[in-house]
Amino acid sequence: MKTILGKKLGMTQIFTDAGEVVPVTVIEAGPETVTQIKTVETDGYNAVQVGFEDTKPHRVNKPMTGHFAKNDIPVKKHLAEFRVEDGETYEIGQTITVADFEEGMKLDITGTSKGKGTQGEIKRHGHRRGPMTHGSKHKRLPGGKAGASYPGRVFKGNKESGRMGRDTVTVQNVILVKVIEDRNLMLIKGAVPGNKGGLVRIQSAVKGQDK
């Protein structure tokens, strides 16, 4: 399954030949290098490990330094792996770029959503606010959480205030509008999880892919 790592740069808009406006997310994807081939015999499954974005050697530990030096590959900041489908072949040191993806294909993109810190129930879960008049002092408070003498405790699983964001989110079947090979850019229709500069994983759509 075609997979590439990238960095979200932001959003903009482009125009079609018919003059329609298309909102797109700009992603700097790849180039990434194949750092390891995993097989059933050695690892119990077939997969390809790839590395993205060069970094300084002293920023990785000794085991990872040896991992890259084993195959004479520059030290990478990010590593990921993906399963191999029938008919796909890769070699260690092979480079995967945006040129391996076709315009118009559907993609699944995974990223880390923006962190919003600790939030109340209204923002986090969309609960309604309390009365705003007569000195209620209950505008955005959570309200009662349990009964009186019975059950006498708060049930688990209630939607309460807490940390919001910083979750792994996947958007499915988004369309690759345009590929700019010389700048390693992919223009994706619509929004993509994460903030600017965030790492995203792009792969061929699992569902809904046109045959």
PDB file of C-alpha atoms in Angstrom:
ATOM      1  CA  MET A   1       0.000   0.000   0.000  1.00  0.00           C
ATOM      2  CA  LYS A   2       1.556   3.292  -1.063  1.00  0.00           C
ATOM      3  CA  THR A   3       2.500   5.310   2.024  1.00  0.00           C
ATOM      4  CA  ILE A   4       4.507   8.494   2.441  1.00  0.00           C
ATOM      5  CA  LEU A   5       5.267  10.764   5.388  1.00  0.00           C
ATOM      6  CA  GLY A   6       4.927  14.506   5.116  1.00  0.00           C
ATOM      7  CA  LYS A   7       4.773  17.830   6.891  1.00  0.00           C
ATOM      8  CA  LYS A   8       1.644  19.972   6.873  1.00  0.00           C
ATOM      9  CA  LEU A   9       2.428  23.487   5.633  1.00  0.00           C
ATOM     10  CA  GLY A  10      -1.022  25.093   5.769  1.00  0.00           C
ATOM     11  CA  MET A  11      -4.088  25.737   3.632  1.00  0.00           C
ATOM     12  CA  THR A  12      -4.763  27.752   0.501  1.00  0.00           C
ATOM     13  CA  GLN A  13      -7.073  27.613  -2.495  1.00  0.00           C
ATOM     14  CA  ILE A  14      -6.733  26.859  -6.175  1.00  0.00           C
ATOM     15  CA  PHE A  15      -9.021  27.338  -9.154  1.00  0.00           C
ATOM     16  CA  THR A  16     -10.183  24.675 -11.593  1.00  0.00           C
ATOM     17  CA  ASP A  17     -10.418  25.198 -15.336  1.00  0.00           C
ATOM     18  CA  ALA A  18     -14.121  25.898 -14.822  1.00  0.00           C
ATOM     19  CA  GLY A  19     -13.326  28.694 -12.376  1.00  0.00           C
ATOM     20  CA  GLU A  20     -14.414  26.818  -9.267  1.00  0.00           C
ATOM     21  CA  VAL A  21     -12.573  27.450  -6.008  1.00  0.00           C
ATOM     22  CA  VAL A  22     -11.103  24.357  -4.325  1.00  0.00           C
ATOM     23  CA  PRO A  23      -9.794  24.660  -0.729  1.00  0.00           C
ATOM     24  CA  VAL A  24      -6.619  22.594  -0.371  1.00  0.00           C
ATOM     25  CA  THR A  25      -4.119  21.632   2.306  1.00  0.00           C
ATOM     26  CA  VAL A  26      -0.483  21.900   1.234  1.00  0.00           C
ATOM     27  CA  ILE A  27       1.733  19.031   2.414  1.00  0.00           C
ATOM     28  CA  GLU A  28       5.460  18.689   1.877  1.00  0.00           C
ATOM     29  CA  ALA A  29       5.647  14.921   1.395  1.00  0.00           C
ATOM     30  CA  GLY A  30       8.889  13.013   1.205  1.00  0.00           C
ATOM     31  CA  PRO A  31      11.255  12.177  -0.181  1.00  0.00           C
ATOM     32  CA  GLU A  32      11.516   9.216   2.150  1.00  0.00           C
ATOM     33  CA  THR A  33      14.007   6.357   2.129  1.00  0.00           C
ATOM     34  CA  VAL A  34      13.371   2.654   2.607  1.00  0.00           C
ATOM     35  CA  THR A  35      15.390   1.769   5.716  1.00  0.00           C
ATOM     36  CA  GLN A  36      14.333  -1.837   6.327  1.00  0.00           C
ATOM     37  CA  ILE A  37      12.487  -4.700   4.640  1.00  0.00           C
ATOM     38  CA  LYS A  38      10.519  -6.914   7.032  1.00  0.00           C
ATOM     39  CA  THR A  39       9.528 -10.425   5.975  1.00  0.00           C
ATOM     40  CA  VAL A  40       7.599 -13.314   7.435  1.00  0.00           C
ATOM     41  CA  GLU A  41      10.822 -15.254   7.921  1.00  0.00           C
ATOM     42  CA  THR A  42      12.600 -12.554   9.951  1.00  0.00           C
ATOM     43  CA  ASP A  43       9.789 -10.551  11.580  1.00  0.00           C
ATOM     44  CA  GLY A  44       6.619 -12.597  11.193  1.00  0.00           C
ATOM     45  CA  TYR A  45       4.991 -10.294   8.652  1.00  0.00           C
ATOM     46  CA  ASN A  46       5.731  -8.445   5.429  1.00  0.00           C
ATOM     47  CA  ALA A  47       6.279  -4.713   5.730  1.00  0.00           C
ATOM     48  CA  VAL A  48       8.511  -1.854   4.661  1.00  0.00           C
ATOM     49  CA  GLN A  49      10.093   0.617   7.079  1.00  0.00           C
ATOM     50  CA  VAL A  50      10.725   4.128   5.761  1.00  0.00           C
ATOM     51  CA  GLY A  51      12.555   7.161   7.132  1.00  0.00           C
ATOM     52  CA  PHE A  52      11.649  10.802   6.581  1.00  0.00           C
ATOM     53  CA  GLU A  53      13.538  14.059   7.127  1.00  0.00           C
ATOM     54  CA  ASP A  54      17.281  14.031   7.759  1.00  0.00           C
ATOM     55  CA  THR A  55      18.550  14.926  11.213  1.00  0.00           C
ATOM     56  CA  LYS A  56      21.893  15.215  13.009  1.00  0.00           C
ATOM     57  CA  PRO A  57      23.458  11.897  14.096  1.00  0.00           C
ATOM     58  CA  HIS A  58      23.758  12.957  17.749  1.00  0.00           C
ATOM     59  CA  ARG A  59      19.979  13.353  17.980  1.00  0.00           C
ATOM     60  CA  VAL A  60      19.366   9.582  17.870  1.00  0.00           C
ATOM     61  CA  ASN A  61      20.510   6.893  20.302  1.00  0.00           C
ATOM     62  CA  LYS A  62      23.201   4.300  19.601  1.00  0.00           C
ATOM     63  CA  PRO A  63      20.838   1.470  18.541  1.00  0.00           C
ATOM     64  CA  MET A  64      19.212   3.730  15.950  1.00  0.00           C
ATOM     65  CA  THR A  65      22.620   4.985  14.808  1.00  0.00           C
ATOM     66  CA  GLY A  66      23.650   1.396  14.139  1.00  0.00           C
ATOM     67  CA  HIS A  67      20.340   0.707  12.416  1.00  0.00           C
ATOM     68  CA  PHE A  68      20.995   3.438   9.853  1.00  0.00           C
ATOM     69  CA  ALA A  69      24.730   2.747   9.542  1.00  0.00           C
ATOM     70  CA  LYS A  70      24.067  -0.916   8.785  1.00  0.00           C
ATOM     71  CA  ASN A  71      22.717  -0.001   5.356  1.00  0.00           C
ATOM     72  CA  ASP A  72      24.689   3.249   4.931  1.00  0.00           C
ATOM     73  CA  ILE A  73      21.557   5.415   5.157  1.00  0.00           C
ATOM     74  CA  PRO A  74      21.584   8.999   6.513  1.00  0.00           C
ATOM     75  CA  VAL A  75      20.031   9.377   9.968  1.00  0.00           C
ATOM     76  CA  LYS A  76      16.303  10.096   9.765  1.00  0.00           C
ATOM     77  CA  LYS A  77      14.112  12.009  12.202  1.00  0.00           C
ATOM     78  CA  HIS A  78      10.916  10.012  11.646  1.00  0.00           C
ATOM     79  CA  LEU A  79      10.377   6.303  11.031  1.00  0.00           C
ATOM     80  CA  ALA A  80       7.217   4.494   9.980  1.00  0.00           C
ATOM     81  CA  GLU A  81       6.275   1.223   8.358  1.00  0.00           C
ATOM     82  CA  PHE A  82       3.505  -0.038   6.128  1.00  0.00           C
ATOM     83  CA  ARG A  83       2.339  -3.424   4.992  1.00  0.00           C
ATOM     84  CA  VAL A  84       3.220  -4.632   1.527  1.00  0.00           C
ATOM     85  CA  GLU A  85       0.515  -5.731  -0.890  1.00  0.00           C
ATOM     86  CA  ASP A  86       0.872  -8.502  -3.433  1.00  0.00           C
ATOM     87  CA  GLY A  87       3.003  -7.452  -6.361  1.00  0.00           C
ATOM     88  CA  GLU A  88       4.758  -4.596  -4.550  1.00  0.00           C
ATOM     89  CA  THR A  89       8.550  -4.783  -4.316  1.00  0.00           C
ATOM     90  CA  TYR A  90      10.946  -2.444  -2.510  1.00  0.00           C
ATOM     91  CA  GLU A  91      14.687  -2.286  -1.935  1.00  0.00           C
ATOM     92  CA  ILE A  92      16.696  -0.858   0.953  1.00  0.00           C
ATOM     93  CA  GLY A  93      17.824   2.649   0.078  1.00  0.00           C
ATOM     94  CA  GLN A  94      14.996   3.135  -2.423  1.00  0.00           C
ATOM     95  CA  THR A  95      13.504   6.630  -2.466  1.00  0.00           C
ATOM     96  CA  ILE A  96       9.738   7.187  -2.408  1.00  0.00           C
ATOM     97  CA  THR A  97       8.503  10.569  -3.625  1.00  0.00           C
ATOM     98  CA  VAL A  98       5.251  12.333  -4.457  1.00  0.00           C
ATOM     99  CA  ALA A  99       5.745  11.167  -8.046  1.00  0.00           C
ATOM    100  CA  ASP A 100       4.551   7.727  -6.898  1.00  0.00           C
ATOM    101  CA  PHE A 101       1.068   9.170  -6.293  1.00  0.00           C
ATOM    102  CA  GLU A 102      -1.397  10.056  -9.039  1.00  0.00           C
ATOM    103  CA  GLU A 103      -3.551  13.149  -9.138  1.00  0.00           C
ATOM    104  CA  GLY A 104      -7.218  12.389  -8.513  1.00  0.00           C
ATOM    105  CA  MET A 105      -6.589   9.311  -6.337  1.00  0.00           C
ATOM    106  CA  LYS A 106      -8.204   8.979  -2.915  1.00  0.00           C
ATOM    107  CA  LEU A 107      -6.062   9.021   0.209  1.00  0.00           C
ATOM    108  CA  ASP A 108      -6.296   8.327   3.929  1.00  0.00           C
ATOM    109  CA  ILE A 109      -4.327  10.867   5.972  1.00  0.00           C
ATOM    110  CA  THR A 110      -3.419  10.390   9.636  1.00  0.00           C
ATOM    111  CA  GLY A 111      -2.157  13.150  11.906  1.00  0.00           C
ATOM    112  CA  THR A 112      -2.250  14.422  15.484  1.00  0.00           C
ATOM    113  CA  SER A 113      -5.063  16.885  16.104  1.00  0.00           C
ATOM    114  CA  LYS A 114      -4.373  20.290  17.625  1.00  0.00           C
ATOM    115  CA  GLY A 115      -4.026  20.290  21.397  1.00  0.00           C
ATOM    116  CA  LYS A 116      -6.526  22.547  23.170  1.00  0.00           C
ATOM    117  CA  GLY A 117      -5.523  21.923  26.766  1.00  0.00           C
ATOM    118  CA  THR A 118      -8.078  21.411  29.539  1.00  0.00           C
ATOM    119  CA  GLN A 119     -11.568  22.398  28.419  1.00  0.00           C
ATOM    120  CA  GLY A 120     -15.001  22.455  30.014  1.00  0.00           C
ATOM    121  CA  GLU A 121     -17.922  20.265  29.049  1.00  0.00           C
ATOM    122  CA  ILE A 122     -19.572  22.803  26.775  1.00  0.00           C
ATOM    123  CA  LYS A 123     -16.561  23.149  24.480  1.00  0.00           C
ATOM    124  CA  ARG A 124     -15.405  19.558  24.811  1.00  0.00           C
ATOM    125  CA  HIS A 125     -18.715  17.708  24.437  1.00  0.00           C
ATOM    126  CA  GLY A 126     -21.183  20.339  23.212  1.00  0.00           C
ATOM    127  CA  HIS A 127     -23.329  20.336  26.358  1.00  0.00           C
ATOM    128  CA  ARG A 128     -25.908  23.063  26.827  1.00  0.00           C
ATOM    129  CA  ARG A 129     -25.228  25.933  29.197  1.00  0.00           C
ATOM    130  CA  GLY A 130     -27.294  26.729  32.274  1.00  0.00           C
ATOM    131  CA  PRO A 131     -29.741  29.606  32.787  1.00  0.00           C
ATOM    132  CA  MET A 132     -28.264  33.037  32.209  1.00  0.00           C
ATOM    133  CA  THR A 133     -30.565  35.136  34.429  1.00  0.00           C
ATOM    134  CA  HIS A 134     -31.742  35.647  38.031  1.00  0.00           C
ATOM    135  CA  GLY A 135     -28.304  35.145  39.505  1.00  0.00           C
ATOM    136  CA  SER A 136     -28.232  31.444  38.727  1.00  0.00           C
ATOM    137  CA  LYS A 137     -24.392  31.376  38.757  1.00  0.00           C
ATOM    138  CA  HIS A 138     -24.728  28.284  36.592  1.00  0.00           C
ATOM    139  CA  LYS A 139     -23.905  29.539  33.129  1.00  0.00           C
ATOM    140  CA  ARG A 140     -21.230  27.018  32.171  1.00  0.00           C
ATOM    141  CA  LEU A 141     -20.983  24.717  35.184  1.00  0.00           C
ATOM    142  CA  PRO A 142     -21.288  20.955  34.699  1.00  0.00           C
ATOM    143  CA  GLY A 143     -24.304  20.414  36.955  1.00  0.00           C
ATOM    144  CA  GLY A 144     -25.130  17.343  39.030  1.00  0.00           C
ATOM    145  CA  LYS A 145     -23.177  14.172  38.367  1.00  0.00           C
ATOM    146  CA  ALA A 146     -24.971  11.623  40.553  1.00  0.00           C
ATOM    147  CA  GLY A 147     -28.129  10.932  42.524  1.00  0.00           C
ATOM    148  CA  ALA A 148     -28.562  11.559  46.240  1.00  0.00           C
ATOM    149  CA  SER A 149     -28.475   8.582  48.596  1.00  0.00           C
ATOM    150  CA  TYR A 150     -28.628   6.192  45.648  1.00  0.00           C
ATOM    151  CA  PRO A 151     -26.340   5.431  43.929  1.00  0.00           C
ATOM    152  CA  GLY A 152     -24.337   7.857  46.019  1.00  0.00           C
ATOM    153  CA  ARG A 153     -21.455   7.939  43.552  1.00  0.00           C
ATOM    154  CA  VAL A 154     -20.571   9.116  40.068  1.00  0.00           C
ATOM    155  CA  PHE A 155     -20.838   6.486  37.355  1.00  0.00           C
ATOM    156  CA  LYS A 156     -17.806   5.852  35.183  1.00  0.00           C
ATOM    157  CA  GLY A 157     -17.828   7.091  31.609  1.00  0.00           C
ATOM    158  CA  ASN A 158     -19.580  10.432  32.190  1.00  0.00           C
ATOM    159  CA  LYS A 159     -18.666  13.179  29.755  1.00  0.00           C
ATOM    160  CA  GLU A 160     -16.807  15.692  31.850  1.00  0.00           C
ATOM    161  CA  SER A 161     -14.184  18.390  31.500  1.00  0.00           C
ATOM    162  CA  GLY A 162     -10.626  17.362  30.716  1.00  0.00           C
ATOM    163  CA  ARG A 163      -7.885  17.366  28.140  1.00  0.00           C
ATOM    164  CA  MET A 164      -9.049  18.064  24.601  1.00  0.00           C
ATOM    165  CA  GLY A 165      -7.119  17.422  21.394  1.00  0.00           C
ATOM    166  CA  ARG A 166      -3.724  15.774  20.791  1.00  0.00           C
ATOM    167  CA  ASP A 167      -5.488  12.675  19.460  1.00  0.00           C
ATOM    168  CA  THR A 168      -4.539  10.537  16.472  1.00  0.00           C
ATOM    169  CA  VAL A 169      -7.095  11.349  13.771  1.00  0.00           C
ATOM    170  CA  THR A 170      -7.547   9.863  10.301  1.00  0.00           C
ATOM    171  CA  VAL A 171      -9.529  11.471   7.496  1.00  0.00           C
ATOM    172  CA  GLN A 172     -10.563   9.019   4.808  1.00  0.00           C
ATOM    173  CA  ASN A 173     -11.082   9.263   1.064  1.00  0.00           C
ATOM    174  CA  VAL A 174      -9.715  12.765   0.583  1.00  0.00           C
ATOM    175  CA  ILE A 175      -8.778  13.632  -2.978  1.00  0.00           C
ATOM    176  CA  LEU A 176      -5.253  14.398  -4.160  1.00  0.00           C
ATOM    177  CA  VAL A 177      -5.885  17.461  -6.306  1.00  0.00           C
ATOM    178  CA  LYS A 178      -2.386  18.269  -7.509  1.00  0.00           C
ATOM    179  CA  VAL A 179       1.196  17.011  -7.254  1.00  0.00           C
ATOM    180  CA  ILE A 180       4.159  19.407  -7.603  1.00  0.00           C
ATOM    181  CA  GLU A 181       7.113  17.052  -8.032  1.00  0.00           C
ATOM    182  CA  ASP A 182       9.965  19.557  -8.126  1.00  0.00           C
ATOM    183  CA  ARG A 183       8.928  20.953  -4.713  1.00  0.00           C
ATOM    184  CA  ASN A 184       7.734  17.657  -3.162  1.00  0.00           C
ATOM    185  CA  LEU A 185       4.274  19.110  -2.581  1.00  0.00           C
ATOM    186  CA  MET A 186       0.853  17.485  -2.504  1.00  0.00           C
ATOM    187  CA  LEU A 187      -2.347  19.544  -2.586  1.00  0.00           C
ATOM    188  CA  ILE A 188      -5.135  17.729  -0.752  1.00  0.00           C
ATOM    189  CA  LYS A 189      -8.766  18.796  -1.054  1.00  0.00           C
ATOM    190  CA  GLY A 190     -10.162  19.895   2.297  1.00  0.00           C
ATOM    191  CA  ALA A 191      -8.719  19.895   5.801  1.00  0.00           C
ATOM    192  CA  VAL A 192      -6.082  17.598   7.277  1.00  0.00           C
ATOM    193  CA  PRO A 193      -5.583  16.865  10.999  1.00  0.00           C
ATOM    194  CA  GLY A 194      -2.870  18.701  12.907  1.00  0.00           C
ATOM    195  CA  ASN A 195      -1.226  22.079  13.078  1.00  0.00           C
ATOM    196  CA  LYS A 196       1.256  23.691  10.723  1.00  0.00           C
ATOM    197  CA  GLY A 197       4.497  21.774  10.693  1.00  0.00           C
ATOM    198  CA  GLY A 198       2.829  18.639  12.051  1.00  0.00           C
ATOM    199  CA  LEU A 199       3.789  15.181  10.808  1.00  0.00           C
ATOM    200  CA  VAL A 200       1.173  13.373   8.709  1.00  0.00           C
ATOM    201  CA  ARG A 201       1.020   9.896   7.220  1.00  0.00           C
ATOM    202  CA  ILE A 202      -0.437   9.643   3.720  1.00  0.00           C
ATOM    203  CA  GLN A 203      -1.509   6.366   2.166  1.00  0.00           C
ATOM    204  CA  SER A 204      -3.815   5.029  -0.509  1.00  0.00           C
ATOM    205  CA  ALA A 205      -7.413   4.903   0.671  1.00  0.00           C
ATOM    206  CA  VAL A 206      -8.422   1.612   2.215  1.00  0.00           C
ATOM    207  CA  LYS A 207     -12.094   2.116   1.396  1.00  0.00           C
ATOM    208  CA  GLY A 208     -13.767   3.802  -1.550  1.00  0.00           C
ATOM    209  CA  GLN A 209     -10.788   3.626  -3.862  1.00  0.00           C
ATOM    210  CA  ASP A 210     -11.795   3.669  -7.519  1.00  0.00           C
ATOM    211  CA  LYS A 211     -10.808   0.441  -9.164  1.00  0.00           C
TER     212      LYS A 211
END
